[in-house]
Tab-separated table of C-alpha atoms and ligand atoms in Angstrom:
chain	number	residue	atom	x	y	z
A	1	MET	CA	-2.349	73.674	-5.335
A	2	SER	CA	-4.977	76.153	-6.344
A	3	SER	CA	-5.737	79.032	-3.991
A	4	ILE	CA	-9.349	79.147	-5.198
A	5	GLN	CA	-11.813	77.942	-2.585
A	6	LEU	CA	-14.683	76.198	-4.362
A	7	SER	CA	-18.217	76.010	-3.035
A	8	GLU	CA	-19.448	73.017	-1.124
A	9	ARG	CA	-22.262	72.831	-3.723
A	10	VAL	CA	-20.008	72.324	-6.706
A	11	GLN	CA	-17.816	69.871	-4.840
A	12	ARG	CA	-20.792	67.676	-4.034
A	13	VAL	CA	-21.379	66.784	-7.703
A	14	LYS	CA	-19.352	64.970	-10.333
A	15	PRO	CA	-19.084	65.723	-14.044
A	16	SER	CA	-21.580	63.969	-16.344
A	17	ALA	CA	-20.041	60.570	-17.177
A	18	THR	CA	-21.737	60.375	-20.588
A	19	ILE	CA	-20.267	63.723	-21.566
A	20	ALA	CA	-16.879	62.818	-20.037
A	21	VAL	CA	-16.580	59.577	-22.043
A	22	SER	CA	-17.740	61.109	-25.315
A	23	THR	CA	-15.337	64.042	-24.861
A	24	LEU	CA	-12.472	61.619	-24.227
A	25	ALA	CA	-13.412	59.635	-27.361
A	26	ARG	CA	-13.491	62.848	-29.411
A	27	GLU	CA	-10.063	63.881	-28.076
A	28	MET	CA	-8.585	60.465	-28.847
A	29	ARG	CA	-9.933	60.658	-32.401
A	30	ALA	CA	-8.465	64.153	-32.791
A	31	ALA	CA	-5.131	62.710	-31.669
A	32	GLY	CA	-5.320	60.186	-34.513
A	33	ARG	CA	-6.681	57.119	-32.666
A	34	ASP	CA	-9.307	55.057	-34.491
A	35	VAL	CA	-11.845	55.292	-31.667
A	36	LEU	CA	-15.434	54.177	-32.212
A	37	SER	CA	-17.719	56.090	-29.885
A	38	LEU	CA	-20.724	54.158	-28.644
A	39	SER	CA	-20.872	56.530	-25.709
A	40	ALA	CA	-23.119	59.551	-26.185
A	41	GLY	CA	-26.824	59.279	-26.695
A	42	GLU	CA	-26.859	61.544	-29.704
A	43	PRO	CA	-28.617	60.710	-32.986
A	44	ASP	CA	-26.219	60.635	-35.943
A	45	PHE	CA	-28.931	61.983	-38.286
A	46	ASP	CA	-28.875	65.551	-39.518
A	47	THR	CA	-31.469	67.980	-38.221
A	48	PRO	CA	-34.273	67.905	-40.839
A	49	ARG	CA	-33.849	70.351	-43.706
A	50	HIS	CA	-37.084	72.278	-43.098
A	51	VAL	CA	-36.022	72.862	-39.493
A	52	ARG	CA	-32.655	74.259	-40.556
A	53	ALA	CA	-34.447	76.421	-43.116
A	54	ALA	CA	-36.763	77.796	-40.411
A	55	ALA	CA	-33.709	78.730	-38.320
A	56	ALA	CA	-32.095	80.528	-41.255
A	57	ALA	CA	-35.355	82.366	-41.978
A	58	ALA	CA	-35.657	83.391	-38.315
A	59	MET	CA	-32.152	84.822	-38.422
A	60	GLU	CA	-32.916	86.761	-41.600
A	61	ALA	CA	-36.211	88.031	-40.187
A	62	GLY	CA	-34.369	89.524	-37.209
A	63	ASP	CA	-35.388	87.005	-34.538
A	64	THR	CA	-32.064	87.771	-32.963
A	65	ARG	CA	-33.088	89.430	-29.727
A	66	TYR	CA	-33.934	88.374	-26.193
A	67	THR	CA	-37.207	86.496	-25.978
A	68	THR	CA	-39.507	85.836	-23.035
A	69	ALA	CA	-37.277	84.084	-20.502
A	70	ASP	CA	-39.087	80.740	-20.654
A	71	GLY	CA	-39.946	80.590	-24.357
A	72	THR	CA	-41.605	82.562	-27.159
A	73	PRO	CA	-45.403	82.571	-27.421
A	74	ALA	CA	-45.064	80.857	-30.831
A	75	LEU	CA	-42.999	77.995	-29.458
A	76	LYS	CA	-45.273	77.594	-26.440
A	77	ARG	CA	-48.273	77.330	-28.771
A	78	ALA	CA	-46.456	74.707	-30.839
A	79	ILE	CA	-45.696	72.755	-27.642
A	80	CYS	CA	-49.356	72.923	-26.523
A	81	ASN	CA	-50.363	71.571	-29.940
A	82	LYS	CA	-47.766	68.813	-29.681
A	83	PHE	CA	-49.019	67.719	-26.247
A	84	SER	CA	-52.572	67.664	-27.581
A	85	ARG	CA	-51.708	65.855	-30.846
A	86	ASP	CA	-49.281	63.253	-29.514
A	87	ASN	CA	-50.406	62.741	-25.935
A	88	GLY	CA	-54.020	63.907	-25.696
A	89	LEU	CA	-52.924	66.389	-22.996
A	90	GLN	CA	-54.441	69.859	-22.951
A	91	PHE	CA	-52.124	72.628	-21.711
A	92	GLU	CA	-52.354	76.416	-21.878
A	93	PRO	CA	-49.212	78.380	-22.888
A	94	SER	CA	-49.064	79.602	-19.257
A	95	GLN	CA	-48.370	75.995	-18.246
A	96	ILE	CA	-45.344	75.614	-20.526
A	97	SER	CA	-41.705	76.222	-19.587
A	98	VAL	CA	-38.974	76.146	-22.247
A	99	GLY	CA	-35.289	75.799	-21.419
A	100	ALA	CA	-31.890	75.143	-22.965
A	101	GLY	CA	-32.505	71.403	-23.291
A	102	ALA	CA	-34.562	69.038	-21.180
A	103	LYS	CA	-31.558	69.007	-18.877
A	104	GLN	CA	-32.064	72.641	-17.901
A	105	VAL	CA	-35.804	72.122	-17.528
A	106	LEU	CA	-35.153	69.181	-15.170
A	107	PHE	CA	-32.738	71.366	-13.224
A	108	ASN	CA	-35.182	74.279	-12.983
A	109	THR	CA	-37.966	71.939	-11.865
A	110	SER	CA	-35.762	70.547	-9.090
A	111	ALA	CA	-34.487	73.987	-8.075
A	112	ALA	CA	-38.051	75.260	-7.816
A	113	LEU	CA	-39.231	72.322	-5.694
A	114	LEU	CA	-36.477	71.127	-3.382
A	115	ASN	CA	-35.473	72.462	0.024
A	116	PRO	CA	-32.289	71.281	1.775
A	117	GLY	CA	-32.742	67.678	2.887
A	118	ASP	CA	-35.806	67.004	0.727
A	119	GLU	CA	-35.687	63.615	-0.921
A	120	ALA	CA	-36.111	62.758	-4.589
A	121	ILE	CA	-36.740	59.151	-5.583
A	122	ILE	CA	-34.733	58.036	-8.601
A	123	LEU	CA	-35.312	54.649	-10.212
A	124	ALA	CA	-32.046	52.889	-11.085
A	125	PRO	CA	-30.667	52.256	-13.634
A	126	TYR	CA	-31.163	56.006	-14.099
A	127	TRP	CA	-29.944	58.690	-16.487
A	128	VAL	CA	-26.627	59.992	-15.138
A	129	SER	CA	-27.739	63.542	-14.426
A	130	TYR	CA	-30.750	63.008	-12.128
A	131	PRO	CA	-28.846	62.450	-8.850
A	132	ASP	CA	-26.414	65.289	-9.448
A	133	ILE	CA	-29.186	67.708	-10.424
A	134	VAL	CA	-30.938	66.830	-7.150
A	135	LYS	CA	-27.705	67.348	-5.201
A	136	LEU	CA	-27.054	70.699	-6.887
A	137	CYS	CA	-30.510	71.738	-5.687
A	138	ASP	CA	-29.666	70.735	-2.085
A	139	GLY	CA	-31.856	67.626	-2.218
A	140	THR	CA	-31.042	64.041	-1.318
A	141	PRO	CA	-31.336	61.380	-4.031
A	142	VAL	CA	-33.026	58.175	-2.830
A	143	ILE	CA	-32.192	55.362	-5.212
A	144	VAL	CA	-34.628	52.507	-5.893
A	145	SER	CA	-32.800	49.788	-7.835
A	146	ALA	CA	-34.093	47.109	-10.173
A	147	GLY	CA	-31.828	44.553	-11.815
A	148	ILE	CA	-31.968	42.499	-14.976
A	149	GLU	CA	-34.108	39.830	-13.257
A	150	SER	CA	-36.971	42.339	-12.848
A	151	GLY	CA	-36.452	43.776	-16.316
A	152	TYR	CA	-34.894	46.903	-14.768
A	153	LYS	CA	-38.327	48.099	-13.644
A	154	ALA	CA	-39.189	49.254	-10.126
A	155	THR	CA	-42.256	47.734	-8.490
A	156	PRO	CA	-44.946	49.770	-6.711
A	157	GLU	CA	-43.901	48.059	-3.455
A	158	GLN	CA	-40.324	49.248	-3.884
A	159	VAL	CA	-41.467	52.803	-4.550
A	160	GLU	CA	-43.869	52.706	-1.609
A	161	SER	CA	-41.163	51.629	0.787
A	162	ALA	CA	-38.781	54.362	-0.408
A	163	ILE	CA	-41.291	57.121	0.390
A	164	THR	CA	-40.714	59.108	3.588
A	165	GLU	CA	-42.031	62.370	5.002
A	166	ARG	CA	-39.217	64.141	3.187
A	167	THR	CA	-40.048	62.789	-0.289
A	168	ARG	CA	-40.837	65.684	-2.650
A	169	MET	CA	-40.069	64.348	-6.110
A	170	LEU	CA	-39.901	61.172	-8.164
A	171	PHE	CA	-38.107	60.979	-11.510
A	172	PHE	CA	-39.684	58.725	-14.107
A	173	ASN	CA	-38.282	57.957	-17.563
A	174	THR	CA	-39.854	55.601	-20.096
A	175	PRO	CA	-38.442	54.408	-22.461
A	176	GLY	CA	-35.508	54.793	-20.130
A	177	ASN	CA	-31.894	55.740	-20.465
A	178	PRO	CA	-29.752	53.574	-20.125
A	179	THR	CA	-31.939	50.435	-20.449
A	180	GLY	CA	-34.406	51.308	-23.224
A	181	VAL	CA	-37.019	49.588	-21.073
A	182	SER	CA	-40.588	50.869	-21.180
A	183	TYR	CA	-43.294	50.471	-18.536
A	184	THR	CA	-46.563	48.842	-19.651
A	185	ARG	CA	-49.976	50.328	-18.977
A	186	PRO	CA	-50.745	48.001	-16.013
A	187	GLU	CA	-47.325	48.758	-14.521
A	188	LEU	CA	-47.933	52.489	-14.897
A	189	GLU	CA	-51.388	52.185	-13.358
A	190	ALA	CA	-50.013	50.313	-10.358
A	191	LEU	CA	-47.305	52.939	-9.787
A	192	GLY	CA	-49.893	55.691	-10.204
A	193	GLU	CA	-51.983	54.216	-7.394
A	194	VAL	CA	-49.081	54.473	-4.966
A	195	LEU	CA	-48.178	58.015	-5.995
A	196	SER	CA	-51.696	59.452	-6.260
A	197	ALA	CA	-52.192	58.978	-2.537
A	198	ARG	CA	-49.060	60.984	-1.699
A	199	GLU	CA	-49.978	64.616	-2.087
A	200	ARG	CA	-46.554	66.075	-1.392
A	201	ILE	CA	-44.838	64.200	-4.208
A	202	VAL	CA	-44.325	65.779	-7.622
A	203	VAL	CA	-43.617	63.301	-10.414
A	204	VAL	CA	-41.272	64.382	-13.172
A	205	SER	CA	-41.888	62.316	-16.271
A	206	ASP	CA	-38.920	62.582	-18.625
A	207	ASP	CA	-40.426	61.689	-22.001
A	208	ILE	CA	-37.406	62.538	-24.134
A	209	TYR	CA	-37.453	59.084	-25.846
A	210	GLU	CA	-41.197	59.138	-26.532
A	211	HIS	CA	-40.762	58.901	-30.298
A	212	ILE	CA	-37.986	56.313	-30.186
A	213	TYR	CA	-40.315	53.536	-29.092
A	214	TRP	CA	-41.239	50.212	-30.718
A	215	GLY	CA	-43.175	48.470	-27.943
A	216	GLY	CA	-46.339	46.742	-29.163
A	217	ALA	CA	-48.882	48.738	-27.165
A	218	PRO	CA	-49.326	52.503	-27.595
A	219	TRP	CA	-46.787	54.505	-25.625
A	220	LEU	CA	-48.263	56.336	-22.633
A	221	THR	CA	-47.068	59.176	-20.425
A	222	PRO	CA	-48.116	59.281	-16.742
A	223	ALA	CA	-50.177	62.489	-17.126
A	224	GLN	CA	-52.516	60.574	-19.463
A	225	LEU	CA	-53.181	57.901	-16.869
A	226	TRP	CA	-52.694	59.407	-13.433
A	227	THR	CA	-55.455	61.943	-13.928
A	228	GLY	CA	-56.139	62.351	-10.202
A	229	MET	CA	-52.694	63.846	-9.692
A	230	ARG	CA	-52.343	65.659	-13.004
A	231	ASP	CA	-51.448	68.927	-11.267
A	232	ARG	CA	-48.469	67.248	-9.604
A	233	ILE	CA	-46.984	65.809	-12.799
A	234	VAL	CA	-44.314	67.682	-14.729
A	235	THR	CA	-44.205	66.308	-18.265
A	236	VAL	CA	-40.738	66.976	-19.680
A	237	ASN	CA	-39.752	66.535	-23.300
A	238	GLY	CA	-37.493	68.110	-25.916
A	239	VAL	CA	-36.427	68.148	-29.532
A	240	SER	CA	-32.901	66.735	-29.031
A	241	LYS	CA	-33.618	63.048	-29.595
A	242	ALA	CA	-36.805	62.983	-31.655
A	243	TYR	CA	-35.675	65.528	-34.259
A	244	ALA	CA	-31.896	64.991	-34.067
A	245	MET	CA	-31.402	68.457	-32.554
A	246	THR	CA	-29.045	67.871	-29.617
A	247	GLY	CA	-26.898	70.938	-30.285
A	248	TRP	CA	-29.803	73.345	-30.617
A	249	ARG	CA	-30.610	72.989	-26.904
A	250	ILE	CA	-34.375	73.172	-26.617
A	251	GLY	CA	-36.351	71.245	-23.999
A	252	TYR	CA	-39.695	71.977	-22.399
A	253	ALA	CA	-42.208	70.988	-19.749
A	254	GLY	CA	-45.947	71.144	-19.272
A	255	ALA	CA	-46.782	71.681	-15.599
A	256	ASN	CA	-48.692	73.483	-12.880
A	257	VAL	CA	-48.839	77.286	-13.449
A	258	ASP	CA	-47.223	78.202	-10.111
A	259	LEU	CA	-44.330	75.886	-10.787
A	260	VAL	CA	-43.945	77.251	-14.325
A	261	ASN	CA	-43.924	80.826	-12.967
A	262	SER	CA	-41.194	79.901	-10.497
A	263	MET	CA	-39.169	78.268	-13.241
A	264	ARG	CA	-39.505	81.438	-15.341
A	265	LYS	CA	-38.056	83.416	-12.438
A	266	LEU	CA	-35.066	81.049	-12.405
A	267	CYS	CA	-34.627	81.418	-16.189
A	268	SER	CA	-34.791	85.204	-15.896
A	269	GLN	CA	-31.961	85.204	-13.357
A	270	THR	CA	-29.776	82.598	-15.070
A	271	THR	CA	-29.949	82.014	-18.819
A	272	ALA	CA	-32.486	84.783	-19.645
A	273	ASN	CA	-33.779	82.715	-22.570
A	274	PRO	CA	-32.768	79.810	-24.790
A	275	SER	CA	-31.405	80.892	-28.190
A	276	SER	CA	-34.094	82.719	-30.178
A	277	ILE	CA	-32.983	80.948	-33.383
A	278	SER	CA	-33.197	77.526	-31.746
A	279	GLN	CA	-36.676	78.325	-30.487
A	280	ALA	CA	-37.834	79.142	-34.026
A	281	ALA	CA	-36.264	75.887	-35.232
A	282	ALA	CA	-37.940	73.873	-32.453
A	283	ALA	CA	-41.345	75.361	-33.330
A	284	ALA	CA	-40.794	74.318	-36.956
A	285	ALA	CA	-39.832	70.812	-35.847
A	286	LEU	CA	-42.941	70.415	-33.703
A	287	GLU	CA	-45.314	71.921	-36.268
A	288	GLY	CA	-43.882	70.672	-39.547
A	289	ASP	CA	-43.906	67.306	-41.286
A	290	GLN	CA	-43.656	64.552	-38.652
A	291	SER	CA	-42.898	61.675	-41.036
A	292	MET	CA	-39.204	61.647	-40.183
A	293	LEU	CA	-40.055	60.520	-36.661
A	294	ALA	CA	-41.138	57.103	-37.897
A	295	ALA	CA	-38.208	56.884	-40.314
A	296	MET	CA	-35.672	57.562	-37.555
A	297	ARG	CA	-37.464	55.229	-35.164
A	298	ASP	CA	-37.335	52.431	-37.741
A	299	ALA	CA	-33.611	52.996	-38.259
A	300	PHE	CA	-32.994	52.872	-34.491
A	301	LYS	CA	-35.113	49.734	-34.169
A	302	GLN	CA	-33.085	48.034	-36.882
A	303	ARG	CA	-29.850	48.951	-35.102
A	304	TYR	CA	-31.348	47.784	-31.815
A	305	GLU	CA	-32.151	44.365	-33.253
A	306	TYR	CA	-28.588	43.989	-34.467
A	307	ALA	CA	-27.004	45.375	-31.261
A	308	TYR	CA	-29.198	43.340	-28.909
A	309	GLU	CA	-28.214	40.072	-30.618
A	310	ALA	CA	-24.560	41.052	-30.965
A	311	VAL	CA	-24.132	42.183	-27.334
A	312	ASN	CA	-25.930	39.104	-25.996
A	313	ALA	CA	-23.522	36.973	-28.037
A	314	LEU	CA	-20.447	38.614	-26.453
A	315	PRO	CA	-18.768	36.388	-23.849
A	316	GLY	CA	-19.869	37.348	-20.328
A	317	MET	CA	-22.498	39.930	-21.369
A	318	ARG	CA	-26.251	39.691	-21.082
A	319	CYS	CA	-28.949	42.239	-21.826
A	320	ALA	CA	-32.695	42.512	-21.353
A	321	PRO	CA	-34.959	43.363	-24.301
A	322	ALA	CA	-35.622	47.082	-24.813
A	323	GLN	CA	-38.674	48.778	-26.303
A	324	GLY	CA	-37.073	52.071	-27.162
A	325	ALA	CA	-34.318	54.726	-26.845
A	326	PHE	CA	-30.950	53.972	-28.450
A	327	TYR	CA	-29.045	51.989	-25.876
A	328	VAL	CA	-28.271	48.400	-25.020
A	329	PHE	CA	-27.456	48.045	-21.324
A	330	ALA	CA	-25.510	44.888	-20.607
A	331	ASP	CA	-24.999	43.041	-17.362
A	332	ALA	CA	-21.234	42.528	-17.710
A	333	ARG	CA	-20.442	40.947	-14.330
A	334	GLU	CA	-19.266	37.703	-15.895
A	335	ALA	CA	-17.065	39.491	-18.434
A	336	ILE	CA	-15.499	41.584	-15.646
A	337	GLN	CA	-14.712	38.419	-13.697
A	338	ASP	CA	-13.487	36.439	-16.733
A	339	GLN	CA	-11.072	39.212	-17.682
A	340	GLY	CA	-9.753	39.567	-14.126
A	341	LEU	CA	-10.939	43.187	-13.880
A	342	GLY	CA	-12.159	44.949	-10.740
A	343	ASN	CA	-15.358	46.639	-11.899
A	344	ASP	CA	-17.289	48.163	-14.831
A	345	THR	CA	-15.147	51.318	-14.867
A	346	GLU	CA	-12.031	49.179	-15.343
A	347	LEU	CA	-13.867	47.189	-18.011
A	348	ALA	CA	-14.754	50.366	-19.939
A	349	GLU	CA	-11.172	51.646	-19.630
A	350	TRP	CA	-9.758	48.326	-20.797
A	351	ILE	CA	-12.122	48.164	-23.787
A	352	LEU	CA	-11.234	51.742	-24.730
A	353	SER	CA	-7.493	51.164	-24.573
A	354	GLU	CA	-7.451	47.674	-26.160
A	355	ALA	CA	-10.285	47.819	-28.712
A	356	GLU	CA	-10.668	51.587	-29.065
A	357	VAL	CA	-14.400	51.377	-28.426
A	358	ALA	CA	-15.864	54.000	-26.055
A	359	LEU	CA	-18.653	52.744	-23.764
A	360	VAL	CA	-20.090	54.198	-20.542
A	361	PRO	CA	-19.682	52.157	-17.332
A	362	GLY	CA	-22.869	51.148	-15.524
A	363	ALA	CA	-21.845	52.749	-12.216
A	364	ALA	CA	-22.616	56.130	-13.797
A	365	PHE	CA	-26.237	54.981	-14.103
A	366	GLY	CA	-26.437	53.532	-10.590
A	367	ALA	CA	-25.919	49.962	-11.848
A	368	SER	CA	-22.396	48.688	-11.183
A	369	GLY	CA	-21.357	45.619	-13.121
A	370	HIS	CA	-23.080	46.913	-16.264
A	371	ILE	CA	-21.946	48.729	-19.367
A	372	ARG	CA	-23.919	50.937	-21.804
A	373	PHE	CA	-23.699	50.708	-25.593
A	374	SER	CA	-25.249	53.616	-27.493
A	375	PHE	CA	-26.305	52.654	-31.013
A	376	ALA	CA	-27.097	56.219	-32.027
A	377	CYS	CA	-23.974	55.924	-34.193
A	378	GLY	CA	-24.158	54.563	-37.744
A	379	MET	CA	-24.525	50.863	-38.572
A	380	ASP	CA	-20.959	50.597	-39.935
A	381	ASP	CA	-19.413	51.804	-36.663
A	382	LEU	CA	-21.737	49.545	-34.749
A	383	ARG	CA	-20.716	46.412	-36.718
A	384	GLU	CA	-17.029	47.251	-36.470
A	385	ALA	CA	-17.316	47.888	-32.699
A	386	MET	CA	-18.958	44.481	-32.241
A	387	ARG	CA	-16.220	42.783	-34.278
A	388	ARG	CA	-13.544	44.393	-32.104
A	389	LEU	CA	-15.332	43.493	-28.873
A	390	LYS	CA	-15.856	39.896	-29.932
A	391	ARG	CA	-12.153	39.593	-30.675
A	392	LEU	CA	-11.143	41.234	-27.393
A	393	LEU	CA	-13.488	39.306	-25.124
A	394	SER	CA	-13.161	35.866	-26.714
B	401	PMP	N1	-33.235	62.935	-20.204
B	401	PMP	C1	-32.655	61.826	-20.652
B	401	PMP	C2	-33.152	60.519	-20.165
B	401	PMP	C3	-31.611	61.892	-21.590
B	401	PMP	O1	-31.044	60.776	-22.023
B	401	PMP	C4	-31.182	63.152	-22.038
B	401	PMP	C5	-30.057	63.202	-23.029
B	401	PMP	N2	-29.045	64.030	-22.747
B	401	PMP	C6	-31.809	64.288	-21.511
B	401	PMP	C7	-32.841	64.148	-20.610
B	401	PMP	C8	-31.418	65.696	-21.868
B	401	PMP	O2	-31.673	66.025	-23.164
B	401	PMP	P1	-31.485	67.518	-23.708
B	401	PMP	O3	-30.934	68.332	-22.582
B	401	PMP	O4	-30.557	67.409	-24.849
B	401	PMP	O5	-32.855	67.964	-24.096
B	402	LIG	N1	-28.421	61.856	-22.823
B	402	LIG	C1	-27.261	61.489	-23.588
B	402	LIG	C2	-26.544	60.353	-22.926
B	402	LIG	O1	-26.994	59.841	-21.938
B	402	LIG	C3	-26.383	62.673	-23.948
B	402	LIG	C4	-25.333	63.114	-22.978
B	402	LIG	C5	-25.928	63.672	-21.724
B	402	LIG	O2	-26.385	64.809	-21.716
B	402	LIG	O3	-25.972	62.883	-20.778
B	402	LIG	O4	-25.546	59.927	-23.408
């Protein structure tokens, strides 16, 4: 037994399940097992060449020192231009906060807003880290769940009835992880009506999958539509998914100046600043040639079409159509029952040991009985994984 007494704070959270499963898959591969990892949401593409070149040039030019805690002026300008170009949103550099990934920006936002006991509404199925970020910041996650029958989308009535006097935040993510589901304009407008009337609530829109979207209608972010509450919307994005830059760790938000100032204070006392080299690379990604966005989106869409059909054809699995991101989220309740297993965690463990395919159980996303397939891997791995699963489940 360890003699170290750990804080109540750290004991209240669990490790990220997506990271845990992908680490396990990596370790099994290193140990010689032929594991196919459909676990992490990480594009298999290389970071574009001109972005890597910008990083090398920044290093050579001596951009190797501390920067402003929440991002260089050059990167903040590039982010303002991006918001204007892609989303029609006008921000000043003073309204931009840069962090080591969208994950840190989401954490800083929550840390700057939540007091002990404050509630944050999270729409399930949700990205694994939202509830634990809220808990780390002393808040209470309030989960609003939607199943496959409602297309995994929360209704305005559900959101309305989850709101209490303690509600301070709502996390929104479209296209969403783990479902890939995207809210339509009328759905967004209806949600906006409920939230606009609630002046204490800050909406965090996590737009990280903005560019991995193939829905018919133009993609929209809440700040474009919910203009009456613009000052209470934190629009979060990053370069990880769109530009295949997960390891560079750059995410950002456009938000109210007071909130941004508070987040800078947190950066200054924690990370100081995200890597100066990564910031130069992110600025190059946002300002340079954008044609690779469509090329990567098309590749993901092609994989989606294959994966959606293949997963739906697996015995006991059923998934709803997705309009973006790089996941298929399957309702696996029948498969769990047919195989005599207890739950989705047991299903994922069984699939990993018998078929050597790494998937993330739905419970991690607040949706027990489900399982997540990431198709951010290459097409060959994807086809082979489906062959193995078909054999195992049939
Ligand atoms: N939000 C969602 C929905 C995600 O899937 C991810 C992926 N890890 C993130 C935020 C964080 O991205 P990053 O920290 O790499 O910018
Ligand atoms: N967002 C990705 C995923 O859900 C990467 C891992 C993580 O940070 O959660 O798999």
